[in-house]
mmCIF file of C-alpha atoms in Angstrom:
data_model
loop_
_atom_site.group_PDB
_atom_site.id
_atom_site.type_symbol
_atom_site.label_atom_id
_atom_site.label_comp_id
_atom_site.label_asym_id
_atom_site.label_seq_id
_atom_site.Cartn_x
_atom_site.Cartn_y
_atom_site.Cartn_z
ATOM 1 C CA UNK A 1 0.370 0.101 -0.172
ATOM 2 C CA UNK A 2 1.614 3.145 -1.183
ATOM 3 C CA UNK A 3 -0.216 5.151 2.077
ATOM 4 C CA UNK A 4 -2.235 7.906 -0.658
ATOM 5 C CA UNK A 5 -5.274 9.471 0.716
ATOM 6 C CA UNK A 6 -6.706 7.574 -2.434
ATOM 7 C CA UNK A 7 -5.700 4.349 -0.795
ATOM 8 C CA UNK A 8 -6.398 5.037 2.875
ATOM 9 C CA UNK A 9 -9.652 5.753 1.378
ATOM 10 C CA UNK A 10 -10.422 2.297 -0.782
ATOM 11 C CA UNK A 11 -10.349 0.823 3.091
ATOM 12 C CA UNK A 12 -13.245 3.336 3.968
ATOM 13 C CA UNK A 13 -14.798 2.146 1.159
ATOM 14 C CA UNK A 14 -14.801 -1.882 1.661
ATOM 15 C CA UNK A 15 -16.140 -1.165 5.302
ATOM 16 C CA UNK A 16 -18.863 0.610 3.017
ATOM 17 C CA UNK A 17 -19.156 -2.242 1.214
ATOM 18 C CA UNK A 18 -19.210 -4.596 3.898
ATOM 19 C CA UNK A 19 -22.643 -2.393 5.657
ATOM 20 C CA UNK A 20 -24.325 -2.520 2.071
ATOM 21 C CA UNK A 21 -24.210 -6.316 1.768
ATOM 22 C CA UNK A 22 -25.783 -6.726 5.310
ATOM 23 C CA UNK A 23 -28.441 -3.886 3.957
ATOM 24 C CA UNK A 24 -27.656 -1.208 5.821
ATOM 25 C CA UNK A 25 -26.815 2.592 4.452
ATOM 26 C CA UNK A 26 -22.874 2.201 3.131
ATOM 27 C CA UNK A 27 -20.574 4.545 5.246
ATOM 28 C CA UNK A 28 -17.540 3.530 6.097
ATOM 29 C CA UNK A 29 -15.050 5.125 8.086
ATOM 30 C CA UNK A 30 -11.252 3.955 9.302
ATOM 31 C CA UNK A 31 -8.944 5.244 11.669
ATOM 32 C CA UNK A 32 -5.262 5.981 10.497
ATOM 33 C CA UNK A 33 -2.484 6.957 12.521
ATOM 34 C CA UNK A 34 1.295 7.375 11.117
ATOM 35 C CA UNK A 35 0.081 5.490 8.259
ATOM 36 C CA UNK A 36 -1.405 2.516 9.972
ATOM 37 C CA UNK A 37 -5.040 1.789 10.359
ATOM 38 C CA UNK A 38 -5.826 1.652 13.933
ATOM 39 C CA UNK A 39 -9.598 1.474 13.672
ATOM 40 C CA UNK A 40 -12.466 1.258 11.244
ATOM 41 C CA UNK A 41 -16.669 1.444 11.234
ATOM 42 C CA UNK A 42 -19.836 1.373 9.722
ATOM 43 C CA UNK A 43 -23.183 0.536 10.297
ATOM 44 C CA UNK A 44 -23.726 -2.699 12.370
ATOM 45 C CA UNK A 45 -26.960 -2.554 13.873
ATOM 46 C CA UNK A 46 -25.492 -3.634 16.984
ATOM 47 C CA UNK A 47 -26.417 0.138 18.559
ATOM 48 C CA UNK A 48 -29.348 2.954 18.333
ATOM 49 C CA UNK A 49 -29.942 3.395 14.612
ATOM 50 C CA UNK A 50 -29.640 7.093 15.749
ATOM 51 C CA UNK A 51 -26.301 6.999 16.794
ATOM 52 C CA UNK A 52 -24.942 3.954 14.773
ATOM 53 C CA UNK A 53 -22.957 5.490 12.495
ATOM 54 C CA UNK A 54 -19.381 4.603 11.027
ATOM 55 C CA UNK A 55 -17.355 7.032 12.581
ATOM 56 C CA UNK A 56 -18.692 6.672 15.778
ATOM 57 C CA UNK A 57 -17.805 3.072 15.619
ATOM 58 C CA UNK A 58 -14.535 3.942 14.606
ATOM 59 C CA UNK A 59 -13.936 6.546 17.209
ATOM 60 C CA UNK A 60 -15.150 3.984 20.158
ATOM 61 C CA UNK A 61 -12.412 1.482 18.989
ATOM 62 C CA UNK A 62 -9.668 4.091 17.957
ATOM 63 C CA UNK A 63 -9.767 5.515 21.459
ATOM 64 C CA UNK A 64 -10.364 2.199 23.101
ATOM 65 C CA UNK A 65 -7.243 0.312 21.045
ATOM 66 C CA UNK A 66 -5.344 3.719 22.381
ATOM 67 C CA UNK A 67 -2.301 3.823 25.990
ATOM 68 C CA UNK A 68 -2.000 6.706 27.689
ATOM 69 C CA UNK A 69 -4.186 9.869 26.461
ATOM 70 C CA UNK A 70 -7.114 9.370 25.185
ATOM 71 C CA UNK A 71 -8.010 11.836 22.465
ATOM 72 C CA UNK A 72 -7.194 10.875 18.733
ATOM 73 C CA UNK A 73 -4.322 13.699 18.366
ATOM 74 C CA UNK A 74 -2.452 12.825 15.323
ATOM 75 C CA UNK A 75 -5.256 10.278 13.508
ATOM 76 C CA UNK A 76 -6.628 11.505 10.032
ATOM 77 C CA UNK A 77 -10.288 9.641 9.559
ATOM 78 C CA UNK A 78 -11.378 8.590 6.385
ATOM 79 C CA UNK A 79 -14.969 8.410 5.582
ATOM 80 C CA UNK A 80 -17.306 7.723 2.418
ATOM 81 C CA UNK A 81 -19.256 10.129 3.657
ATOM 82 C CA UNK A 82 -19.059 13.710 5.046
ATOM 83 C CA UNK A 83 -19.827 13.528 8.547
ATOM 84 C CA UNK A 84 -22.961 14.469 10.550
ATOM 85 C CA UNK A 85 -22.620 17.620 13.125
ATOM 86 C CA UNK A 86 -23.245 14.896 15.926
ATOM 87 C CA UNK A 87 -19.939 12.973 14.252
ATOM 88 C CA UNK A 88 -18.579 15.976 13.527
ATOM 89 C CA UNK A 89 -18.501 17.247 17.076
ATOM 90 C CA UNK A 90 -17.416 14.030 18.832
ATOM 91 C CA UNK A 91 -14.146 13.616 15.978
ATOM 92 C CA UNK A 92 -13.278 17.550 16.937
ATOM 93 C CA UNK A 93 -13.906 16.331 20.941
ATOM 94 C CA UNK A 94 -11.421 13.234 20.179
ATOM 95 C CA UNK A 95 -9.098 16.120 18.353
ATOM 96 C CA UNK A 96 -8.882 14.355 15.231
ATOM 97 C CA UNK A 97 -6.258 16.259 13.095
ATOM 98 C CA UNK A 98 -7.545 15.642 10.055
ATOM 99 C CA UNK A 99 -10.884 14.595 8.288
ATOM 100 C CA UNK A 100 -10.827 12.792 4.787
ATOM 101 C CA UNK A 101 -14.439 12.311 3.496
ATOM 102 C CA UNK A 102 -15.466 11.328 -0.283
ATOM 103 C CA UNK A 103 -18.971 12.383 -0.929
ATOM 104 C CA UNK A 104 -20.510 15.765 0.406
ATOM 105 C CA UNK A 105 -23.873 15.457 2.300
ATOM 106 C CA UNK A 106 -26.733 18.149 1.474
ATOM 107 C CA UNK A 107 -28.509 16.650 3.586
ATOM 108 C CA UNK A 108 -26.786 16.228 6.644
ATOM 109 C CA UNK A 109 -23.207 16.550 6.509
ATOM 110 C CA UNK A 110 -21.810 18.900 9.104
ATOM 111 C CA UNK A 111 -18.706 20.081 7.381
ATOM 112 C CA UNK A 112 -19.893 24.157 6.568
ATOM 113 C CA UNK A 113 -19.424 24.411 10.383
ATOM 114 C CA UNK A 114 -15.285 23.585 9.808
ATOM 115 C CA UNK A 115 -15.373 26.365 6.946
ATOM 116 C CA UNK A 116 -17.667 28.998 8.907
ATOM 117 C CA UNK A 117 -15.550 28.709 12.849
ATOM 118 C CA UNK A 118 -17.308 31.425 14.212
ATOM 119 C CA UNK A 119 -20.274 29.159 14.129
ATOM 120 C CA UNK A 120 -18.189 27.005 16.609
ATOM 121 C CA UNK A 121 -17.764 27.588 20.259
ATOM 122 C CA UNK A 122 -14.423 29.332 20.936
ATOM 123 C CA UNK A 123 -12.569 25.808 22.062
ATOM 124 C CA UNK A 124 -13.141 24.806 18.394
ATOM 125 C CA UNK A 125 -12.616 27.407 16.501
ATOM 126 C CA UNK A 126 -8.706 27.351 17.473
ATOM 127 C CA UNK A 127 -8.279 23.507 17.677
ATOM 128 C CA UNK A 128 -10.023 22.346 14.591
ATOM 129 C CA UNK A 129 -9.341 19.314 11.974
ATOM 130 C CA UNK A 130 -8.367 19.640 8.506
ATOM 131 C CA UNK A 131 -11.372 18.656 5.955
ATOM 132 C CA UNK A 132 -10.845 17.651 2.846
ATOM 133 C CA UNK A 133 -13.445 16.401 0.646
ATOM 134 C CA UNK A 134 -14.111 14.321 -3.259
ATOM 135 C CA UNK A 135 -11.520 11.684 -2.600
ATOM 136 C CA UNK A 136 -13.185 8.834 -4.070
ATOM 137 C CA UNK A 137 -16.373 10.537 -4.448
ATOM 138 C CA UNK A 138 -18.180 8.298 -7.466
ATOM 139 C CA UNK A 139 -17.086 5.590 -5.563
ATOM 140 C CA UNK A 140 -18.631 6.508 -2.712
ATOM 141 C CA UNK A 141 -22.189 7.701 -5.104
ATOM 142 C CA UNK A 142 -21.990 4.350 -6.794
ATOM 143 C CA UNK A 143 -22.533 2.333 -3.137
ATOM 144 C CA UNK A 144 -25.029 4.766 -2.230
ATOM 145 C CA UNK A 145 -26.940 4.379 -5.736
ATOM 146 C CA UNK A 146 -27.154 1.101 -4.839
ATOM 147 C CA UNK A 147 -28.669 0.820 -1.628
ATOM 148 C CA UNK A 148 -31.315 4.277 -2.417
ATOM 149 C CA UNK A 149 -32.153 1.852 -5.589
ATOM 150 C CA UNK A 150 -33.340 -0.666 -2.915
ATOM 151 C CA UNK A 151 -34.726 1.702 -1.097
ATOM 152 C CA UNK A 152 -36.496 4.087 -3.318
ATOM 153 C CA UNK A 153 -38.412 1.163 -4.086
ATOM 154 C CA UNK A 154 -39.617 0.526 -1.072
ATOM 155 C CA UNK A 155 -43.613 1.166 -0.066
ATOM 156 C CA UNK A 156 -42.287 2.138 3.632
ATOM 157 C CA UNK A 157 -39.291 5.049 1.608
ATOM 158 C CA UNK A 158 -40.483 8.358 2.546
ATOM 159 C CA UNK A 159 -37.482 10.112 1.892
ATOM 160 C CA UNK A 160 -37.291 10.271 -1.348
ATOM 161 C CA UNK A 161 -37.029 14.581 -1.533
ATOM 162 C CA UNK A 162 -33.997 14.021 0.651
ATOM 163 C CA UNK A 163 -31.377 16.324 -0.726
ATOM 164 C CA UNK A 164 -28.600 13.405 -0.783
ATOM 165 C CA UNK A 165 -30.703 10.764 -2.081
ATOM 166 C CA UNK A 166 -31.211 13.401 -5.069
ATOM 167 C CA UNK A 167 -27.620 13.589 -5.700
ATOM 168 C CA UNK A 168 -26.614 10.507 -5.982
ATOM 169 C CA UNK A 169 -29.685 9.187 -7.728
ATOM 170 C CA UNK A 170 -29.855 12.717 -10.169
#
């Protein structure tokens, strides 16, 4: 492995594929420090659906794998979808240094907060991760398209006007 953003994002996409294989929304994340994958996350169905997010699950795994200080300073998180506000807050609280994501989330993405630091509380105005978007976005979009194609056809699907669904489905 060359240890590029694309290489690590490919690993996050593999996590997303595992979620898709289990009929969960295909979002995956990997947590990397010093070129080594320390943790990974995806929706698993184990936790409550509101909190069963790839970044959330991976963050817990990464934090509990650490000896010494319980933060993720020096970590880069690769995630296949722009983190929501909840996950972004968790990653910032854990002191993640960098976030790399594949696809913008026009429905629930929290990246706008990092682009507008005056909207953040004072602590996070000074200390916030560097964020990079658009890495392997088409691969992420393809996985989401597969998922939404099945969901949109379901009788109980109520999110047809969701901006993310519109972005992915065209």
